[in-house]
CSV table of C-alpha atoms and ligand atoms in Angstrom, one decimal:
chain,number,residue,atom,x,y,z
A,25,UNK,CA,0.0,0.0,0.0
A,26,UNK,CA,3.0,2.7,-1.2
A,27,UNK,CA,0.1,5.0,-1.6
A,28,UNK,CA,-1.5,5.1,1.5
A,29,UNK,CA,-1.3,7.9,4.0
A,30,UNK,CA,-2.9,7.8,7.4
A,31,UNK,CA,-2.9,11.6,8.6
A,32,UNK,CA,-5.2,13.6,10.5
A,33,UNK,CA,-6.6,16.2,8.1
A,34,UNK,CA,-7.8,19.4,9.0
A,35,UNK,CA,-11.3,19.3,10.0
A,36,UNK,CA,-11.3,16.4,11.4
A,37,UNK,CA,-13.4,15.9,15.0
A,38,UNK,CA,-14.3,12.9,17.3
A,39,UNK,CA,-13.3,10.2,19.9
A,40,UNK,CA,-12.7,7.3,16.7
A,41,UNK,CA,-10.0,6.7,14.5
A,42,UNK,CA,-12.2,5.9,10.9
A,43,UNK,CA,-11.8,6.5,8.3
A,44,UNK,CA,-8.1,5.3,6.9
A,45,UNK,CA,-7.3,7.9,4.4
A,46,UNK,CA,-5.8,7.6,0.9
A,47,UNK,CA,-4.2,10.1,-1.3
A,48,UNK,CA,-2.7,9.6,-4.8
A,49,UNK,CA,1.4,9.8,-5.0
A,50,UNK,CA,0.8,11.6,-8.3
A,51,UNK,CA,-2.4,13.9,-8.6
A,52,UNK,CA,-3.7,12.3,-11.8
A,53,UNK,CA,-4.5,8.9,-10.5
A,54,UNK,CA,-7.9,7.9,-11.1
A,55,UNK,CA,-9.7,6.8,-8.7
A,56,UNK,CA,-11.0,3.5,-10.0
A,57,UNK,CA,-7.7,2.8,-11.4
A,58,UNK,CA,-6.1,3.3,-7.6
A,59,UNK,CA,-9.1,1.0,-6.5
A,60,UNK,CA,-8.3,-1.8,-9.0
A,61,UNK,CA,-4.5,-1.8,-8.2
A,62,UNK,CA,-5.2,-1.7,-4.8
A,63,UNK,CA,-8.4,-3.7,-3.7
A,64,UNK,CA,-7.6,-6.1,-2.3
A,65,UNK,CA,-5.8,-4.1,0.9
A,66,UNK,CA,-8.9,-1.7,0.6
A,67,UNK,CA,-11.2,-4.2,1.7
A,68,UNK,CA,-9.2,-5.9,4.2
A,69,UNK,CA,-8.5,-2.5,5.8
A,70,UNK,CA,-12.7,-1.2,5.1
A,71,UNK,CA,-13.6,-4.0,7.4
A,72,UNK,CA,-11.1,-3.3,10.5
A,73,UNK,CA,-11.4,0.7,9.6
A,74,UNK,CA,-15.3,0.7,8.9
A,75,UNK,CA,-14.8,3.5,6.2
A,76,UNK,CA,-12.7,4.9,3.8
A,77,UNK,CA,-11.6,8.4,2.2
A,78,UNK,CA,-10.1,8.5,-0.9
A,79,UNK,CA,-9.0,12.0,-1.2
A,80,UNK,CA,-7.0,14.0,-3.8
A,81,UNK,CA,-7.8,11.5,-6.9
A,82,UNK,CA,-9.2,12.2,-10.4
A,83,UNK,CA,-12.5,11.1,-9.8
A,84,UNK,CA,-13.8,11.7,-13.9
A,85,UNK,CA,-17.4,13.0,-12.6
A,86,UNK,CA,-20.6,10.5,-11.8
A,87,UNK,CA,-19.3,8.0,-14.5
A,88,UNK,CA,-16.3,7.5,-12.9
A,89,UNK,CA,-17.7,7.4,-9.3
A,90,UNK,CA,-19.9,4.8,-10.8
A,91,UNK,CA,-16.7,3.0,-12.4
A,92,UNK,CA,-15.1,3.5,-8.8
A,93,UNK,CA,-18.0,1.8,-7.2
A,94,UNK,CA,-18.1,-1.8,-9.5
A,95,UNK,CA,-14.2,-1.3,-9.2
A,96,UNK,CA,-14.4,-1.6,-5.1
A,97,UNK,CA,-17.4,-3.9,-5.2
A,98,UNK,CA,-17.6,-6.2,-8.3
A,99,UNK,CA,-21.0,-5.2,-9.5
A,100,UNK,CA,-23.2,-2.5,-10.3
A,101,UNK,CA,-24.8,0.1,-7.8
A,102,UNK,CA,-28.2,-1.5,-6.0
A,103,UNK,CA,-31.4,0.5,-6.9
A,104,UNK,CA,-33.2,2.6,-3.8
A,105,UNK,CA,-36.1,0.2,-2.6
A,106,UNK,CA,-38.3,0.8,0.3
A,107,UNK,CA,-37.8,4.9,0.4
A,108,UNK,CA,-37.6,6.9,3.8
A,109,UNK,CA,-36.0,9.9,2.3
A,110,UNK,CA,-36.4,12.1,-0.6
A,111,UNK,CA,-33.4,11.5,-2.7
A,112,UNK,CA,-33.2,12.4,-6.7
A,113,UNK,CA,-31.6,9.9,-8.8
A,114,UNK,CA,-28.2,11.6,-10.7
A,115,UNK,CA,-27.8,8.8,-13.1
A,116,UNK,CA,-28.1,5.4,-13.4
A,117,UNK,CA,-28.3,3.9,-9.3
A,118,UNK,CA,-26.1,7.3,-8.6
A,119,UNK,CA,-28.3,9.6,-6.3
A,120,UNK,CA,-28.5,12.8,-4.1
A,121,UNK,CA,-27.4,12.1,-0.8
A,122,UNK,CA,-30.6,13.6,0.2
A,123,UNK,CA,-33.1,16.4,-0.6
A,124,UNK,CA,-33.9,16.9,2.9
A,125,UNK,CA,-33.9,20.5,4.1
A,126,UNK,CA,-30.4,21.8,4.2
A,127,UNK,CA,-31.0,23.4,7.5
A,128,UNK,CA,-31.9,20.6,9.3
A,129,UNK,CA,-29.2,17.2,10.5
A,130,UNK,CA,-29.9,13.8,9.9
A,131,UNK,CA,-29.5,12.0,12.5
A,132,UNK,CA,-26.5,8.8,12.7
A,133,UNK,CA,-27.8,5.6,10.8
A,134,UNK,CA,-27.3,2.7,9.0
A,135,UNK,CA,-28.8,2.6,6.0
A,136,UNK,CA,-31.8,0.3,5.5
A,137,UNK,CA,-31.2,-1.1,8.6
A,138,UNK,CA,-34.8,-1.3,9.0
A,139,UNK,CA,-34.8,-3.2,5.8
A,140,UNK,CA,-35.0,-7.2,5.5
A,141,UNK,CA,-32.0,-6.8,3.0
A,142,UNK,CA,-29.0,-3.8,3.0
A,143,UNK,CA,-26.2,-2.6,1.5
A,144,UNK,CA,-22.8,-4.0,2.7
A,145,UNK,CA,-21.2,-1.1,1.2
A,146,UNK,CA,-22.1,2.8,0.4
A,147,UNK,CA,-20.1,5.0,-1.6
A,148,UNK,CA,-20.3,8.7,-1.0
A,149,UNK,CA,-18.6,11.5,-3.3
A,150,UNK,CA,-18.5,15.0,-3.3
A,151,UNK,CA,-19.0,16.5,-6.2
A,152,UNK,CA,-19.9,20.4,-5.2
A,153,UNK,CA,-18.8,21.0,-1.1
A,154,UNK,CA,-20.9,23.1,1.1
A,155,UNK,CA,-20.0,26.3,2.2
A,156,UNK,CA,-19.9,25.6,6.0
A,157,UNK,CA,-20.5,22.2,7.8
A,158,UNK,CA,-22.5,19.9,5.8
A,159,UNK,CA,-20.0,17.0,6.8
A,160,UNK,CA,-21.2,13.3,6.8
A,161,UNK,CA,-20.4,12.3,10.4
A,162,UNK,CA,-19.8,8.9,11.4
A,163,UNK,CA,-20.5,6.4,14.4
A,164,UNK,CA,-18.5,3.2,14.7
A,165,UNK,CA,-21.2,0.6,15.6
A,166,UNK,CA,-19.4,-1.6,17.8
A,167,UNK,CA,-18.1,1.7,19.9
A,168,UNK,CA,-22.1,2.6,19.8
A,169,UNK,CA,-22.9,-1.3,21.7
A,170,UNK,CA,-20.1,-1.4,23.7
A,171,UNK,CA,-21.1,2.0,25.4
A,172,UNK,CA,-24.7,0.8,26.0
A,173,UNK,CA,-25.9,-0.3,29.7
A,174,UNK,CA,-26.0,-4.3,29.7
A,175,UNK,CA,-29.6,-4.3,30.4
A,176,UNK,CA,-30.4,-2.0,27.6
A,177,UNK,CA,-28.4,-3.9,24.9
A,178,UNK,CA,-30.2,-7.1,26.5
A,179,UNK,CA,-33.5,-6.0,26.5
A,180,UNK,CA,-32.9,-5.1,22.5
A,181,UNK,CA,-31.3,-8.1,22.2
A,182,UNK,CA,-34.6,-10.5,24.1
A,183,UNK,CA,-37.1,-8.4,22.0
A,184,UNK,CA,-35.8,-6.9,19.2
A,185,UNK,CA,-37.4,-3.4,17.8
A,186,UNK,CA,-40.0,-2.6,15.4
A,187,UNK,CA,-41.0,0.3,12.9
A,188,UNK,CA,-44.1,1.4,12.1
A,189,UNK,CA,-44.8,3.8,9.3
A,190,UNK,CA,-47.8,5.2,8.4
A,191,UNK,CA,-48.3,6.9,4.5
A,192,UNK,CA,-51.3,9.4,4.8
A,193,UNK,CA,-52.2,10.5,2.1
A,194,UNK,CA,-51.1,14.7,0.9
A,195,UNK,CA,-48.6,13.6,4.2
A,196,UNK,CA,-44.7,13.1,4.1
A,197,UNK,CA,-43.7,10.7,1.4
A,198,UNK,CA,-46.1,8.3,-0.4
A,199,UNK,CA,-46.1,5.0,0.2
A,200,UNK,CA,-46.0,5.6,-3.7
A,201,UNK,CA,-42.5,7.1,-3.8
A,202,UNK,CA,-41.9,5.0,-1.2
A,203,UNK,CA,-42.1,1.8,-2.8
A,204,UNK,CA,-41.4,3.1,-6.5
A,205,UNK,CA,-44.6,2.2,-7.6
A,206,UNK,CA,-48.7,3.1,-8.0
A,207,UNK,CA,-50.1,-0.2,-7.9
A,208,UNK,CA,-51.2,-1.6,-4.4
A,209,UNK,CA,-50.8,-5.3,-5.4
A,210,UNK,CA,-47.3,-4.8,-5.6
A,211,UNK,CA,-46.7,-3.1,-2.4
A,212,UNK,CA,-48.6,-5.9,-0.6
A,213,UNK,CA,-46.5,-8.7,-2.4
A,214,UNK,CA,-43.4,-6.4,-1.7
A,215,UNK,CA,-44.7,-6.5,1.9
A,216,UNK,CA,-44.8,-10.3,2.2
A,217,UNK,CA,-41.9,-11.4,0.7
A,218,UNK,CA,-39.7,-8.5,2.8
A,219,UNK,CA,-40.9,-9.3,6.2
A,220,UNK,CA,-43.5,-6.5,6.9
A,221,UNK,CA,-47.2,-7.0,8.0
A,222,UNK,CA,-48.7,-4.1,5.3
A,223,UNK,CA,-52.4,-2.7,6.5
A,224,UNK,CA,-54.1,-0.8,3.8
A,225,UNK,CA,-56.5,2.0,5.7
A,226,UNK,CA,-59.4,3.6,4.9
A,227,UNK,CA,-58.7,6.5,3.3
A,228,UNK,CA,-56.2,5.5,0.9
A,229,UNK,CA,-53.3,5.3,4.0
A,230,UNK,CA,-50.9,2.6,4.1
A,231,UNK,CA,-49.5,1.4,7.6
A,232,UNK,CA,-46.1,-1.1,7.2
A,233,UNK,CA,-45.1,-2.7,10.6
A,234,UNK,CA,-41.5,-5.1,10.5
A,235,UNK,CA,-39.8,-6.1,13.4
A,236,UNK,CA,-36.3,-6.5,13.3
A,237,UNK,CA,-33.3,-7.7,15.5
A,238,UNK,CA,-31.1,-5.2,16.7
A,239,UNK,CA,-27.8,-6.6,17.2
A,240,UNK,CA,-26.2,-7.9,14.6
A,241,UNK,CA,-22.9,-10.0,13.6
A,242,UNK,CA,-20.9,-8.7,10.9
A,243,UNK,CA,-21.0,-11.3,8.4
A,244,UNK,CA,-16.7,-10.0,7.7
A,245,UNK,CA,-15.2,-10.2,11.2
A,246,UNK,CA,-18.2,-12.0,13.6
A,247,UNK,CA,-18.5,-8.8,15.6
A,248,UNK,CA,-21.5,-7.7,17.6
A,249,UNK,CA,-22.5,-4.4,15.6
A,250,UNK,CA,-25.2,-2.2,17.0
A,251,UNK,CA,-27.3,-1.9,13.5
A,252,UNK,CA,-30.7,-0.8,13.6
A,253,UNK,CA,-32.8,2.5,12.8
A,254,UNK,CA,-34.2,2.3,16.6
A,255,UNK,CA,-33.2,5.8,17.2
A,256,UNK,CA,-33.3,6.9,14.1
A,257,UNK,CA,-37.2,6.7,13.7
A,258,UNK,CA,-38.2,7.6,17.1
A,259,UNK,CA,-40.3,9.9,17.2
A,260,UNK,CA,-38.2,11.6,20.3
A,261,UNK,CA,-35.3,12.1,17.6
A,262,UNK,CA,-37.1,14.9,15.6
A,263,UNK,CA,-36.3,18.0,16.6
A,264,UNK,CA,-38.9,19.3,19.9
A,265,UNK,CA,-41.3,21.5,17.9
A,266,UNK,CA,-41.6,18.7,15.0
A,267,UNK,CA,-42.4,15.7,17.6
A,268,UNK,CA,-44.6,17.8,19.4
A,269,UNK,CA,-46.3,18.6,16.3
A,270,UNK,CA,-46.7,15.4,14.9
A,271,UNK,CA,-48.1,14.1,18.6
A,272,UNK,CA,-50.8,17.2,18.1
A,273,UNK,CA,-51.8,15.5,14.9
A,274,UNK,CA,-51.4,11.8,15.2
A,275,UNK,CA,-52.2,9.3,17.7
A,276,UNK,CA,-49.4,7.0,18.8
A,277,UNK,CA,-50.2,3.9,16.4
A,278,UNK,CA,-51.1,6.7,13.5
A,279,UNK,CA,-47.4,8.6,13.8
A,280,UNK,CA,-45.7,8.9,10.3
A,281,UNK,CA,-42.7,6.8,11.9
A,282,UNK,CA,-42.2,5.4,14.7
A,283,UNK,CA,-40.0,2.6,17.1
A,284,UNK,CA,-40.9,0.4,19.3
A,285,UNK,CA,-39.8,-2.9,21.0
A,286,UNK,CA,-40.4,-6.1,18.4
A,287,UNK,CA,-43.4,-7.1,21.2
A,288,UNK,CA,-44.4,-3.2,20.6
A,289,UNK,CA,-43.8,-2.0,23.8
A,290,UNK,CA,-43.0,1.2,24.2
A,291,UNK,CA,-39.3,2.3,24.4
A,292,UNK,CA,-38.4,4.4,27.3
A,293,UNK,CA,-37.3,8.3,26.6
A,294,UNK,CA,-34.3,7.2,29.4
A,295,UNK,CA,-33.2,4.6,26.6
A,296,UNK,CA,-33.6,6.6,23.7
A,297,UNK,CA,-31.4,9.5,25.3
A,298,UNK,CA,-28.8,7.2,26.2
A,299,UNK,CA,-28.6,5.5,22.8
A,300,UNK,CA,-28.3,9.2,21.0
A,301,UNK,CA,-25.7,9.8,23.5
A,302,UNK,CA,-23.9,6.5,22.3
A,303,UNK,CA,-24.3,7.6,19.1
A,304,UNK,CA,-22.7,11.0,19.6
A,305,UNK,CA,-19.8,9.9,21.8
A,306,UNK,CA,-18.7,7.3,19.1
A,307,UNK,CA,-18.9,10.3,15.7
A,308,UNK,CA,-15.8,11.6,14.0
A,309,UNK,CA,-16.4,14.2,11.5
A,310,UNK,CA,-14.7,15.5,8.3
A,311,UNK,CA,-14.8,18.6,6.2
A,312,UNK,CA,-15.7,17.9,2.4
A,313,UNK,CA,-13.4,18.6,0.0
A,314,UNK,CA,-14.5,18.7,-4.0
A,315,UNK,CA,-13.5,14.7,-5.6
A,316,UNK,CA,-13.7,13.0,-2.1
A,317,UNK,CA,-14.9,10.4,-2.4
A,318,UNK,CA,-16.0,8.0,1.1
A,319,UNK,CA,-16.9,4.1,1.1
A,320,UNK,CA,-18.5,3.1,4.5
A,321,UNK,CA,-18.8,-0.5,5.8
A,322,UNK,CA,-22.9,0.1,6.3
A,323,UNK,CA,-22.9,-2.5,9.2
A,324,UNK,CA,-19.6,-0.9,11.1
A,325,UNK,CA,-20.4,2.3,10.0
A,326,UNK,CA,-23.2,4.6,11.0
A,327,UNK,CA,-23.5,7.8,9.2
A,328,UNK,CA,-25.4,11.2,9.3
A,329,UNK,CA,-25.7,14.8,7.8
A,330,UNK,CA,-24.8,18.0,9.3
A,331,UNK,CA,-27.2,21.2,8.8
A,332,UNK,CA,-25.3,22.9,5.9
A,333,UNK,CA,-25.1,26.8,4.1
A,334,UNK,CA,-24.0,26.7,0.3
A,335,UNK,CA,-24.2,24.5,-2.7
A,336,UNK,CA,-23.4,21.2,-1.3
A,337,UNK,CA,-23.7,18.3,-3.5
A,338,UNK,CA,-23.2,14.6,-2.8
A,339,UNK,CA,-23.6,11.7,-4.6
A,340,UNK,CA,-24.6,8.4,-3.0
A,341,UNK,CA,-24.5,4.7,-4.2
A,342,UNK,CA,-25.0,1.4,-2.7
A,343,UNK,CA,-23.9,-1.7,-3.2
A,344,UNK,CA,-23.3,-5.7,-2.0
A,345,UNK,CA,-27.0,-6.0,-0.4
A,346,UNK,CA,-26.7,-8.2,2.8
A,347,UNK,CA,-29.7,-10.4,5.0
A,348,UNK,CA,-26.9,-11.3,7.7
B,421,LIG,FE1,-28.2,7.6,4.9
């Protein structure tokens, strides 16, 4: 690995020590052709590091990212199934990280982690940075369970969690968008062969329950990962105003999003504090930089998105889905 250089860039925040970084030796390299040379050592070191940045290399615009993604994984970018967020596709399976309001963070997560199937690996690359923050912070997983209580990683682990979602219709996304598709047929077969228990309401509403485990073993190394959207769809995540707003409209079973226990007990706001504050003790953060580009073990690796100001543009693939 001649070309490898481990260095604490400016910018740089947090208790961790992900992501290993890599710059080119000479400025022109492109980044796919790094990646082929060098890909073996770049997995091996993805799954004890979590993530990587690759930072300095020609990156030849969405195309190349695209090349750099079947370079690092073997095959194509997945499509975006089973939608939480509004993203816009670039090209091909190459998206927007997000089109959620600038001014607002996204809280750490794994991606579809609430899913029966995920992406082993995402790919993240900068192709306009923002003007101030805007950073894609992340959460080693096994820091996040190791930092838990006992009894609160047991209890997870005895009962697992659940999601509920709720589509209302003119509310949030459409089940719709969500699932890619207008007919209802589909859904409901998407439903059963996925592992969620799909309601259709009156009214033209969709309600999706799936219960999931929470602890995982990382299929790579056999560690215990902390992998789950538990937190993430809580309603006590959301900022104050927004929770107390949505509670104003919606009765408990009716929220847009919600967690619960698998059984569907309700999770404790003492539990939910302490795994945000797990969450938050285990983030390092970077600075953007135009032609990063960052590939994230999705089951050691959570990941989130700081408020931003300016033009910020990120595009986002998956790839290598995962049921284990
Ligand atoms: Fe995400």
């Amino acid at each position: 690995m001649s070309h490898q250089v481990e260095e604490v860039p400016a910018g740089w925040a947090g208790a961790g020590t992900l992501p290993g970084l890599h710059r080119p030796q000479d400025p022109g390299t492109r980044v796919q052709d790094y990646i082929h040379t060098h890909r073996a050592a770049l997995r091996a070191q993805l799954t004890e590091r979590g993530a990587l940045l690759l930072r300095g290399f020609d990156v030849a615009g969405v195309d190349g990212f695209d090349g750099a993604v079947r370079a690092f994984s073997g095959t194509p970018p997945l499509a975006y199934a089973e939608r939480s967020s509004p993203r816009s596709t670039i090209k091909g399976q190459v998206y927007t990280s997000t089109d959620y309001p600038q001014d607002e963070e996204i809280f750490l997560h794994n991606e579809n982690s609430y899913q029966a199937v995920w992406p082993r690996t995402l790919y993240f690359y900068c192709v306009e940075p923002p003007t101030t923050q805007g950073a894609t912070p992340l959460a080693d997983t096994r820091q996040v369970l190791r930092s838990l209580d006992p009894e609160v990683r047991e209890e997870f682990e005895r009962r697992g969690w659940q999601v509920v979602r709720n589509f209302h219709p003119g509310f949030g996304v459409p089940w719709q968008e969500a699932f890619n598709t207008t007919d209802k047929a589909a859904v409901t077969a998407y439903c059963a062969e996925h592992d969620i228990t799909a309601e259709w309401r009156p009214g033209g509403g969709l309600r999706t329950t799936a219960v999931r485990r929470a602890v995982h073993r990382h299929p790579g190394t056999g560690e215990q990962v902390w992998f789950n959207h538990a937190t993430f769809f809580n309603l006590t995540t959301l900022a104050k105003d927004v929770s107390a707003g949505l509670r104003a409209i919606f009765d408990d079973p009716d929220l847009p999003t919600h967690t619960y226990y698998g059984d569907g007990g309700a999770i404790p706001d003492a539990v939910t504090d302490q795994l945000r504050a797990a969450y938050r003790a285990a983030t390092v953060r970077f600075d953007w930089r135009r032609d990063d580009v960052l590939i994230v073990d999705n089951m050691l690796t959570a990941h989130a998105r700081e408020p931003f100001t300016g033009p910020r543009r990120i595009a986002v693939a998956m790839a290598e889905p995962s049921d284990t």
